[in-house]
Amino acid sequence: MRKTVAAIIVLAGLAIASRTVLAHHAFGAEFDPNAPIRLQGKVVRLEWVNPHTWIHIEVIKDGKPEEWMVEGGTPNTLLRRGITKDTLAYGTEVIVDGYQTKDHSLKRANGRDITFTDGRKLFMGSSGTGAPRDGSDPTEGGTKPVPKKPGGR
Amino acid sequence: MRIAIAFSLAIVASVGLIAQQKPRPDLSGTWTNATITPLERPQGVTDLVLSEDAATRMERNIVARRDKLNEPSDPNRPAPPQGGDGSTGAAGNVGGYNNFWLDPGDRVAVVDGQRRSSLIIDPPDGHVPALTAEARARQGARLKLAAGRGQYDHPEYRPLAERCLLSFGPTTPLVPNYFYNNNIQIVQTPDHVMILMEMVHDARIVRIGGTHLPKHIRPWMGDSIGRWEGETLVVDTTNFPPQQNFRGSSENLHVIERFRRADARTINYRFTVDDPTTFTAPFTGEIPFRAIDELIYEYACHEGNYALSNVLSGARNEEKRLGTKQEK
């Protein structure tokens, strides 16, 4: 019994560890830990592309507009939740904290945390896990994804 | 008597013909191999099979963790700490991006009704066998070479995934990456089976029958040939290129995969990895592929790959700042 409990604790801990953010490249090679930034501005463009989404925001600095690009994750997971490029309207004001690219001539940063101005996370308006639904769990929620096709036959 | 024998032979021949004509199981469709069961068994866990209670707690824990990470942030939060936020792994001290982009799965792997603590079933301890001395030396030499030539000095010195050339995990065997897009499309014809991984648009084409390519021909994903053993598709892959590796494997990597329909919405996938120049023993794992009711999305990795140029221009910027660039 003691062994079983220990196993549960270890596995539960491992499940958490598996949530470590990964990517197709090392973020530490791209962004400068000595250049932390906090940006607030309006969304002016979305690049809904792989391997990473880029959200362009216009920030007012010293009375002048500056366009920053903010790196997110793959859009594919959001598409499966029914979230498309049109979900985030241009003009929406957002807050971003992250680190600028190591090339400081670029106004680019990672979106370590990107939220609306009231602190809510972006794209969290609908329920659901984002995991593809296989129909085996009738309680699974989430908005319907757009493309449909029969799965394994 | 002679007539009886001839009649018996005719029956045997007919049965054989019917067996030959029986349609193969259809593996076509879209599937996911996402799971929270790790490849290797965690330290302290001895059994391959989990109790229902343990599995349920693992799954609830994942959901609770996800919900916690998706909670609102303080809108008045400052910029993150100077010098880095202490994150490790690929998020290397700068924190990566929000959890809502991720989709690592939220279920324990279930194979033949058993909830599993690891994907590896053999060796019985659930671990990848130790590396050979040769493999350890090879890894050391790789690291030395990378350090010596300057890992940021040329785009081709960057990892295959960063260059959008191959998947972010191995293409063979089909183990999950534990972060997102763990989806697979299979298209099957009598002569070929195509296995497409959503990341990074890796389409592996398996020839049914035939023999392997000559050893000097090494496609990016190796050379896969298949055969049917009853209801099971067996795929044999060799001829991996030196740039590909699975947990430190060499060009001698040999992977055997077995695809068997367990039920209308599940494929039981079993893989055996053998590379005597890398691992001290072969090892075998099992993963359930669950049918999904969706198409998989194009990945088109090159389309928005700003990261590669950002990494390289970042290195040039660092060199200017530190004055360390050696003229070549």
PDB file of C-alpha atoms in Angstrom, chain B residues 28-286:
ATOM      1  CA  SER B  28      -6.256   4.787 -42.302  1.00  0.00           C
ATOM      2  CA  GLY B  29      -7.429   7.813 -40.401  1.00  0.00           C
ATOM      3  CA  THR B  30      -6.235  10.482 -37.996  1.00  0.00           C
ATOM      4  CA  TRP B  31      -4.865   9.473 -34.619  1.00  0.00           C
ATOM      5  CA  THR B  32      -3.217  10.915 -31.537  1.00  0.00           C
ATOM      6  CA  ASN B  33      -0.450   9.372 -29.456  1.00  0.00           C
ATOM      7  CA  ALA B  34      -0.652  12.120 -26.793  1.00  0.00           C
ATOM      8  CA  THR B  35      -0.453  10.786 -23.254  1.00  0.00           C
ATOM      9  CA  ILE B  36       0.797  11.775 -19.828  1.00  0.00           C
ATOM     10  CA  THR B  37       2.441   8.375 -19.356  1.00  0.00           C
ATOM     11  CA  PRO B  38       6.186   9.016 -19.690  1.00  0.00           C
ATOM     12  CA  LEU B  39       8.484   7.031 -21.966  1.00  0.00           C
ATOM     13  CA  GLU B  40      10.498   5.819 -18.981  1.00  0.00           C
ATOM     14  CA  ARG B  41       9.105   4.721 -15.632  1.00  0.00           C
ATOM     15  CA  PRO B  42       9.662   7.275 -12.881  1.00  0.00           C
ATOM     16  CA  GLN B  43      12.087   6.408 -10.115  1.00  0.00           C
ATOM     17  CA  GLY B  44      10.271   4.813  -7.213  1.00  0.00           C
ATOM     18  CA  VAL B  45       7.590   3.189  -9.364  1.00  0.00           C
ATOM     19  CA  THR B  46       8.104  -0.529  -9.790  1.00  0.00           C
ATOM     20  CA  ASP B  47       4.991  -1.755 -11.584  1.00  0.00           C
ATOM     21  CA  LEU B  48       4.122  -1.285 -15.237  1.00  0.00           C
ATOM     22  CA  VAL B  49       0.409  -1.375 -14.465  1.00  0.00           C
ATOM     23  CA  LEU B  50      -1.157   1.457 -12.451  1.00  0.00           C
ATOM     24  CA  SER B  51      -4.192   1.105 -10.252  1.00  0.00           C
ATOM     25  CA  GLU B  52      -7.316   2.937 -11.357  1.00  0.00           C
ATOM     26  CA  ASP B  53      -6.917   5.260  -8.372  1.00  0.00           C
ATOM     27  CA  ALA B  54      -3.320   6.174  -9.265  1.00  0.00           C
ATOM     28  CA  ALA B  55      -4.232   6.829 -12.894  1.00  0.00           C
ATOM     29  CA  THR B  56      -7.216   8.977 -11.931  1.00  0.00           C
ATOM     30  CA  ARG B  57      -5.095  11.049  -9.568  1.00  0.00           C
ATOM     31  CA  MET B  58      -2.491  11.622 -12.274  1.00  0.00           C
ATOM     32  CA  GLU B  59      -5.143  12.800 -14.712  1.00  0.00           C
ATOM     33  CA  ARG B  60      -6.835  15.072 -12.176  1.00  0.00           C
ATOM     34  CA  ASN B  61      -3.489  16.541 -11.276  1.00  0.00           C
ATOM     35  CA  ILE B  62      -2.836  17.471 -14.891  1.00  0.00           C
ATOM     36  CA  VAL B  63      -6.199  19.196 -15.221  1.00  0.00           C
ATOM     37  CA  ALA B  64      -5.725  21.088 -11.944  1.00  0.00           C
ATOM     38  CA  ARG B  65      -2.274  22.212 -13.014  1.00  0.00           C
ATOM     39  CA  ARG B  66      -3.555  23.401 -16.390  1.00  0.00           C
ATOM     40  CA  ASP B  67      -6.419  25.322 -14.811  1.00  0.00           C
ATOM     41  CA  LYS B  68      -4.016  26.966 -12.376  1.00  0.00           C
ATOM     42  CA  LEU B  69      -1.666  28.072 -15.150  1.00  0.00           C
ATOM     43  CA  ASN B  70      -4.564  29.501 -17.137  1.00  0.00           C
ATOM     44  CA  GLU B  71      -5.805  31.705 -14.301  1.00  0.00           C
ATOM     45  CA  PRO B  72      -5.622  35.484 -14.845  1.00  0.00           C
ATOM     46  CA  SER B  73      -2.382  37.312 -14.082  1.00  0.00           C
ATOM     47  CA  ASP B  74      -1.929  40.551 -12.204  1.00  0.00           C
ATOM     48  CA  PRO B  75      -2.520  43.293 -14.799  1.00  0.00           C
ATOM     49  CA  ASN B  76      -0.094  45.503 -12.863  1.00  0.00           C
ATOM     50  CA  ARG B  77       2.714  42.947 -13.014  1.00  0.00           C
ATOM     51  CA  PRO B  78       6.129  44.404 -13.780  1.00  0.00           C
ATOM     52  CA  ALA B  79       8.594  43.185 -16.401  1.00  0.00           C
ATOM     53  CA  PRO B  80      10.157  39.828 -15.473  1.00  0.00           C
ATOM     54  CA  PRO B  81      13.405  39.778 -13.451  1.00  0.00           C
ATOM     55  CA  GLN B  82      16.644  41.190 -14.831  1.00  0.00           C
ATOM     56  CA  GLY B  83      19.083  38.335 -15.486  1.00  0.00           C
ATOM     57  CA  GLY B  84      16.360  35.812 -16.322  1.00  0.00           C
ATOM     58  CA  ASP B  85      13.412  34.161 -14.620  1.00  0.00           C
ATOM     59  CA  GLY B  86      15.195  30.928 -13.671  1.00  0.00           C
ATOM     60  CA  SER B  87      13.240  28.714 -16.058  1.00  0.00           C
ATOM     61  CA  THR B  88      15.065  25.691 -17.423  1.00  0.00           C
ATOM     62  CA  GLY B  89      14.872  23.421 -20.465  1.00  0.00           C
ATOM     63  CA  ALA B  90      13.883  24.943 -23.783  1.00  0.00           C
ATOM     64  CA  ALA B  91      12.433  27.943 -21.916  1.00  0.00           C
ATOM     65  CA  GLY B  92      16.062  28.582 -20.828  1.00  0.00           C
ATOM     66  CA  ASN B  93      15.877  31.410 -18.262  1.00  0.00           C
ATOM     67  CA  VAL B  94      13.479  33.539 -20.356  1.00  0.00           C
ATOM     68  CA  GLY B  95      10.220  31.706 -19.702  1.00  0.00           C
ATOM     69  CA  GLY B  96       8.902  30.471 -23.049  1.00  0.00           C
ATOM     70  CA  TYR B  97       5.215  31.308 -23.564  1.00  0.00           C
ATOM     71  CA  ASN B  98       1.774  30.832 -22.032  1.00  0.00           C
ATOM     72  CA  ASN B  99       0.368  27.438 -21.161  1.00  0.00           C
ATOM     73  CA  PHE B 100      -2.711  27.976 -23.342  1.00  0.00           C
ATOM     74  CA  TRP B 101      -0.657  27.207 -26.452  1.00  0.00           C
ATOM     75  CA  LEU B 102       0.156  23.711 -25.159  1.00  0.00           C
ATOM     76  CA  ASP B 103      -1.682  20.457 -25.622  1.00  0.00           C
ATOM     77  CA  PRO B 104       0.339  17.603 -24.148  1.00  0.00           C
ATOM     78  CA  GLY B 105      -2.604  15.273 -23.528  1.00  0.00           C
ATOM     79  CA  ASP B 106      -4.319  14.572 -20.247  1.00  0.00           C
ATOM     80  CA  ARG B 107      -4.704  10.813 -20.131  1.00  0.00           C
ATOM     81  CA  VAL B 108      -2.721   7.865 -18.904  1.00  0.00           C
ATOM     82  CA  ALA B 109      -1.832   5.393 -21.666  1.00  0.00           C
ATOM     83  CA  VAL B 110      -4.124   2.363 -21.632  1.00  0.00           C
ATOM     84  CA  VAL B 111      -3.019  -0.750 -23.529  1.00  0.00           C
ATOM     85  CA  ASP B 112      -5.147  -3.891 -23.539  1.00  0.00           C
ATOM     86  CA  GLY B 113      -7.081  -2.536 -20.568  1.00  0.00           C
ATOM     87  CA  GLN B 114      -3.940  -1.829 -18.512  1.00  0.00           C
ATOM     88  CA  ARG B 115      -3.177   1.697 -17.296  1.00  0.00           C
ATOM     89  CA  ARG B 116       0.543   2.106 -17.811  1.00  0.00           C
ATOM     90  CA  SER B 117       3.221   3.838 -15.711  1.00  0.00           C
ATOM     91  CA  SER B 118       5.692   3.928 -18.629  1.00  0.00           C
ATOM     92  CA  LEU B 119       5.564   3.451 -22.371  1.00  0.00           C
ATOM     93  CA  ILE B 120       8.599   1.157 -22.201  1.00  0.00           C
ATOM     94  CA  ILE B 121       7.560  -2.391 -21.334  1.00  0.00           C
ATOM     95  CA  ASP B 122      10.884  -4.120 -21.901  1.00  0.00           C
ATOM     96  CA  PRO B 123      13.346  -4.133 -20.161  1.00  0.00           C
ATOM     97  CA  PRO B 124      10.915  -4.861 -17.328  1.00  0.00           C
ATOM     98  CA  ASP B 125      12.243  -1.901 -15.287  1.00  0.00           C
ATOM     99  CA  GLY B 126      10.755   0.458 -17.888  1.00  0.00           C
ATOM    100  CA  HIS B 127      14.017   2.239 -18.675  1.00  0.00           C
ATOM    101  CA  VAL B 128      16.099   2.789 -21.795  1.00  0.00           C
ATOM    102  CA  PRO B 129      19.121   0.492 -21.387  1.00  0.00           C
ATOM    103  CA  ALA B 130      22.503   2.059 -20.592  1.00  0.00           C
ATOM    104  CA  LEU B 131      24.573   3.519 -23.420  1.00  0.00           C
ATOM    105  CA  THR B 132      27.593   1.597 -24.634  1.00  0.00           C
ATOM    106  CA  ALA B 133      31.091   3.030 -24.098  1.00  0.00           C
ATOM    107  CA  GLU B 134      31.202   3.704 -27.850  1.00  0.00           C
ATOM    108  CA  ALA B 135      27.989   5.741 -27.672  1.00  0.00           C
ATOM    109  CA  ARG B 136      29.221   7.795 -24.730  1.00  0.00           C
ATOM    110  CA  ALA B 137      32.445   8.569 -26.603  1.00  0.00           C
ATOM    111  CA  ARG B 138      30.429   9.514 -29.702  1.00  0.00           C
ATOM    112  CA  GLN B 139      28.245  11.912 -27.729  1.00  0.00           C
ATOM    113  CA  GLY B 140      31.335  13.537 -26.222  1.00  0.00           C
ATOM    114  CA  ALA B 141      32.861  13.947 -29.689  1.00  0.00           C
ATOM    115  CA  ARG B 142      29.633  15.503 -31.011  1.00  0.00           C
ATOM    116  CA  LEU B 143      29.578  18.050 -28.198  1.00  0.00           C
ATOM    117  CA  LYS B 144      33.257  18.864 -28.698  1.00  0.00           C
ATOM    118  CA  LEU B 145      32.744  19.357 -32.427  1.00  0.00           C
ATOM    119  CA  ALA B 146      29.736  21.625 -31.835  1.00  0.00           C
ATOM    120  CA  ALA B 147      31.633  23.725 -29.306  1.00  0.00           C
ATOM    121  CA  GLY B 148      34.765  23.952 -31.447  1.00  0.00           C
ATOM    122  CA  ARG B 149      33.177  25.241 -34.601  1.00  0.00           C
ATOM    123  CA  GLY B 150      30.861  27.735 -32.942  1.00  0.00           C
ATOM    124  CA  GLN B 151      27.266  26.580 -32.790  1.00  0.00           C
ATOM    125  CA  TYR B 152      25.926  29.959 -33.997  1.00  0.00           C
ATOM    126  CA  ASP B 153      28.382  30.448 -36.865  1.00  0.00           C
ATOM    127  CA  HIS B 154      26.313  28.936 -39.658  1.00  0.00           C
ATOM    128  CA  PRO B 155      22.629  28.074 -40.157  1.00  0.00           C
ATOM    129  CA  GLU B 156      23.591  24.467 -40.885  1.00  0.00           C
ATOM    130  CA  TYR B 157      25.192  24.147 -37.465  1.00  0.00           C
ATOM    131  CA  ARG B 158      21.783  24.698 -35.880  1.00  0.00           C
ATOM    132  CA  PRO B 159      19.586  21.723 -34.854  1.00  0.00           C
ATOM    133  CA  LEU B 160      17.358  20.110 -37.497  1.00  0.00           C
ATOM    134  CA  ALA B 161      14.190  21.128 -35.648  1.00  0.00           C
ATOM    135  CA  GLU B 162      15.224  24.769 -35.414  1.00  0.00           C
ATOM    136  CA  ARG B 163      15.851  24.667 -39.176  1.00  0.00           C
ATOM    137  CA  CYS B 164      12.353  23.189 -39.693  1.00  0.00           C
ATOM    138  CA  LEU B 165      13.797  20.140 -41.401  1.00  0.00           C
ATOM    139  CA  LEU B 166      12.445  17.374 -39.191  1.00  0.00           C
ATOM    140  CA  SER B 167      10.143  16.782 -36.287  1.00  0.00           C
ATOM    141  CA  PHE B 168      10.934  18.058 -32.799  1.00  0.00           C
ATOM    142  CA  GLY B 169      10.942  14.505 -31.552  1.00  0.00           C
ATOM    143  CA  PRO B 170      12.059  11.365 -33.326  1.00  0.00           C
ATOM    144  CA  THR B 171      10.272  10.486 -36.558  1.00  0.00           C
ATOM    145  CA  THR B 172      10.717   6.795 -35.719  1.00  0.00           C
ATOM    146  CA  PRO B 173       9.588   5.415 -33.335  1.00  0.00           C
ATOM    147  CA  LEU B 174       6.390   7.470 -32.984  1.00  0.00           C
ATOM    148  CA  VAL B 175       6.741   8.542 -29.353  1.00  0.00           C
ATOM    149  CA  PRO B 176       4.841  11.638 -28.171  1.00  0.00           C
ATOM    150  CA  ASN B 177       6.688  14.931 -27.633  1.00  0.00           C
ATOM    151  CA  TYR B 178       4.679  15.782 -24.469  1.00  0.00           C
ATOM    152  CA  PHE B 179       3.897  19.328 -25.546  1.00  0.00           C
ATOM    153  CA  TYR B 180       1.684  19.629 -28.612  1.00  0.00           C
ATOM    154  CA  ASN B 181       0.529  18.467 -32.061  1.00  0.00           C
ATOM    155  CA  ASN B 182       0.922  14.781 -31.274  1.00  0.00           C
ATOM    156  CA  ASN B 183      -1.258  13.852 -34.210  1.00  0.00           C
ATOM    157  CA  ILE B 184      -0.700  11.327 -36.947  1.00  0.00           C
ATOM    158  CA  GLN B 185      -2.439  10.682 -40.257  1.00  0.00           C
ATOM    159  CA  ILE B 186      -2.187   7.254 -41.865  1.00  0.00           C
ATOM    160  CA  VAL B 187      -3.047   6.627 -45.510  1.00  0.00           C
ATOM    161  CA  GLN B 188      -3.021   3.013 -46.631  1.00  0.00           C
ATOM    162  CA  THR B 189      -2.964   1.352 -50.044  1.00  0.00           C
ATOM    163  CA  PRO B 190      -2.151  -2.285 -50.879  1.00  0.00           C
ATOM    164  CA  ASP B 191       1.418  -1.290 -51.804  1.00  0.00           C
ATOM    165  CA  HIS B 192       2.252   1.568 -49.447  1.00  0.00           C
ATOM    166  CA  VAL B 193       1.400   3.039 -46.061  1.00  0.00           C
ATOM    167  CA  MET B 194       2.042   6.745 -45.467  1.00  0.00           C
ATOM    168  CA  ILE B 195       2.528   7.979 -41.902  1.00  0.00           C
ATOM    169  CA  LEU B 196       2.301  11.773 -41.573  1.00  0.00           C
ATOM    170  CA  MET B 197       3.211  13.446 -38.294  1.00  0.00           C
ATOM    171  CA  GLU B 198       1.638  16.865 -37.801  1.00  0.00           C
ATOM    172  CA  MET B 199       5.001  18.159 -36.609  1.00  0.00           C
ATOM    173  CA  VAL B 200       6.914  18.855 -38.810  1.00  0.00           C
ATOM    174  CA  HIS B 201       4.939  17.689 -41.847  1.00  0.00           C
ATOM    175  CA  ASP B 202       7.061  14.517 -41.699  1.00  0.00           C
ATOM    176  CA  ALA B 203       5.572  12.050 -44.191  1.00  0.00           C
ATOM    177  CA  ARG B 204       7.170   8.616 -43.945  1.00  0.00           C
ATOM    178  CA  ILE B 205       6.311   6.298 -46.805  1.00  0.00           C
ATOM    179  CA  VAL B 206       6.443   2.585 -46.034  1.00  0.00           C
ATOM    180  CA  ARG B 207       6.813   0.197 -48.969  1.00  0.00           C
ATOM    181  CA  ILE B 208       4.942  -3.062 -48.455  1.00  0.00           C
ATOM    182  CA  GLY B 209       7.274  -5.919 -49.316  1.00  0.00           C
ATOM    183  CA  GLY B 210      10.660  -5.569 -50.974  1.00  0.00           C
ATOM    184  CA  THR B 211      14.041  -5.052 -49.438  1.00  0.00           C
ATOM    185  CA  HIS B 212      15.906  -2.120 -47.902  1.00  0.00           C
ATOM    186  CA  LEU B 213      17.791   0.441 -49.953  1.00  0.00           C
ATOM    187  CA  PRO B 214      21.562   0.032 -50.290  1.00  0.00           C
ATOM    188  CA  LYS B 215      23.326   1.126 -47.090  1.00  0.00           C
ATOM    189  CA  HIS B 216      24.761   4.313 -48.612  1.00  0.00           C
ATOM    190  CA  ILE B 217      21.281   5.732 -49.328  1.00  0.00           C
ATOM    191  CA  ARG B 218      20.033   7.328 -46.133  1.00  0.00           C
ATOM    192  CA  PRO B 219      16.762   9.268 -46.374  1.00  0.00           C
ATOM    193  CA  TRP B 220      15.992  11.830 -43.641  1.00  0.00           C
ATOM    194  CA  MET B 221      13.563   9.449 -41.923  1.00  0.00           C
ATOM    195  CA  GLY B 222      15.410   6.238 -42.745  1.00  0.00           C
ATOM    196  CA  ASP B 223      14.101   3.546 -45.068  1.00  0.00           C
ATOM    197  CA  SER B 224      10.880   1.788 -44.036  1.00  0.00           C
ATOM    198  CA  ILE B 225       9.568  -1.470 -45.466  1.00  0.00           C
ATOM    199  CA  GLY B 226       6.450  -3.219 -44.227  1.00  0.00           C
ATOM    200  CA  ARG B 227       4.824  -6.620 -44.169  1.00  0.00           C
ATOM    201  CA  TRP B 228       1.619  -8.054 -42.799  1.00  0.00           C
ATOM    202  CA  GLU B 229       1.779 -10.678 -40.081  1.00  0.00           C
ATOM    203  CA  GLY B 230      -1.862 -11.694 -39.844  1.00  0.00           C
ATOM    204  CA  GLU B 231      -3.745  -8.621 -38.645  1.00  0.00           C
ATOM    205  CA  THR B 232      -0.596  -6.702 -37.704  1.00  0.00           C
ATOM    206  CA  LEU B 233       1.386  -4.344 -39.937  1.00  0.00           C
ATOM    207  CA  VAL B 234       5.089  -4.732 -39.170  1.00  0.00           C
ATOM    208  CA  VAL B 235       7.353  -1.889 -40.300  1.00  0.00           C
ATOM    209  CA  ASP B 236      11.111  -2.305 -40.369  1.00  0.00           C
ATOM    210  CA  THR B 237      13.226   0.870 -40.582  1.00  0.00           C
ATOM    211  CA  THR B 238      16.982   1.140 -41.115  1.00  0.00           C
ATOM    212  CA  ASN B 239      19.332   3.440 -43.112  1.00  0.00           C
ATOM    213  CA  PHE B 240      18.934   6.408 -40.782  1.00  0.00           C
ATOM    214  CA  PRO B 241      21.134   9.395 -41.621  1.00  0.00           C
ATOM    215  CA  PRO B 242      23.795  10.474 -39.114  1.00  0.00           C
ATOM    216  CA  GLN B 243      21.911  13.734 -38.385  1.00  0.00           C
ATOM    217  CA  GLN B 244      18.928  11.814 -36.983  1.00  0.00           C
ATOM    218  CA  ASN B 245      19.165  10.217 -33.627  1.00  0.00           C
ATOM    219  CA  PHE B 246      16.887   8.744 -31.018  1.00  0.00           C
ATOM    220  CA  ARG B 247      18.355   9.150 -27.557  1.00  0.00           C
ATOM    221  CA  GLY B 248      21.910   9.159 -28.870  1.00  0.00           C
ATOM    222  CA  SER B 249      21.475   6.402 -31.471  1.00  0.00           C
ATOM    223  CA  SER B 250      23.830   5.953 -34.427  1.00  0.00           C
ATOM    224  CA  GLU B 251      23.406   5.180 -38.122  1.00  0.00           C
ATOM    225  CA  ASN B 252      22.993   1.545 -37.043  1.00  0.00           C
ATOM    226  CA  LEU B 253      19.606   2.288 -35.476  1.00  0.00           C
ATOM    227  CA  HIS B 254      17.055  -0.383 -36.358  1.00  0.00           C
ATOM    228  CA  VAL B 255      13.404   0.155 -35.410  1.00  0.00           C
ATOM    229  CA  ILE B 256      10.635  -2.411 -35.732  1.00  0.00           C
ATOM    230  CA  GLU B 257       7.079  -1.106 -35.336  1.00  0.00           C
ATOM    231  CA  ARG B 258       3.901  -3.143 -35.050  1.00  0.00           C
ATOM    232  CA  PHE B 259       0.491  -1.566 -35.756  1.00  0.00           C
ATOM    233  CA  ARG B 260      -2.528  -3.586 -34.646  1.00  0.00           C
ATOM    234  CA  ARG B 261      -6.166  -2.476 -34.551  1.00  0.00           C
ATOM    235  CA  ALA B 262      -7.288  -3.052 -30.967  1.00  0.00           C
ATOM    236  CA  ASP B 263     -10.826  -1.796 -31.610  1.00  0.00           C
ATOM    237  CA  ALA B 264     -12.733   0.537 -33.908  1.00  0.00           C
ATOM    238  CA  ARG B 265     -11.035   3.629 -32.443  1.00  0.00           C
ATOM    239  CA  THR B 266      -7.667   2.369 -31.213  1.00  0.00           C
ATOM    240  CA  ILE B 267      -4.414   1.162 -32.734  1.00  0.00           C
ATOM    241  CA  ASN B 268      -2.013  -0.580 -30.391  1.00  0.00           C
ATOM    242  CA  TYR B 269       1.420   0.576 -31.474  1.00  0.00           C
ATOM    243  CA  ARG B 270       4.466  -1.363 -30.339  1.00  0.00           C
ATOM    244  CA  PHE B 271       8.053  -0.424 -31.154  1.00  0.00           C
ATOM    245  CA  THR B 272      11.397  -2.108 -30.620  1.00  0.00           C
ATOM    246  CA  VAL B 273      14.604  -0.102 -30.834  1.00  0.00           C
ATOM    247  CA  ASP B 274      17.881  -1.879 -31.454  1.00  0.00           C
ATOM    248  CA  ASP B 275      21.297  -0.330 -31.981  1.00  0.00           C
ATOM    249  CA  PRO B 276      24.098  -2.474 -30.529  1.00  0.00           C
ATOM    250  CA  THR B 277      26.576   0.374 -31.097  1.00  0.00           C
ATOM    251  CA  THR B 278      24.499   2.648 -28.843  1.00  0.00           C
ATOM    252  CA  PHE B 279      22.380   0.668 -26.384  1.00  0.00           C
ATOM    253  CA  THR B 280      23.547  -2.263 -24.273  1.00  0.00           C
ATOM    254  CA  ALA B 281      20.263  -4.053 -25.055  1.00  0.00           C
ATOM    255  CA  PRO B 282      17.223  -3.574 -27.314  1.00  0.00           C
ATOM    256  CA  PHE B 283      14.094  -2.030 -25.779  1.00  0.00           C
ATOM    257  CA  THR B 284      10.374  -2.151 -26.522  1.00  0.00           C
ATOM    258  CA  GLY B 285       7.494   0.213 -25.843  1.00  0.00           C
ATOM    259  CA  GLU B 286       3.737   0.319 -26.397  1.00  0.00           C
TER     260      GLU B 286
END
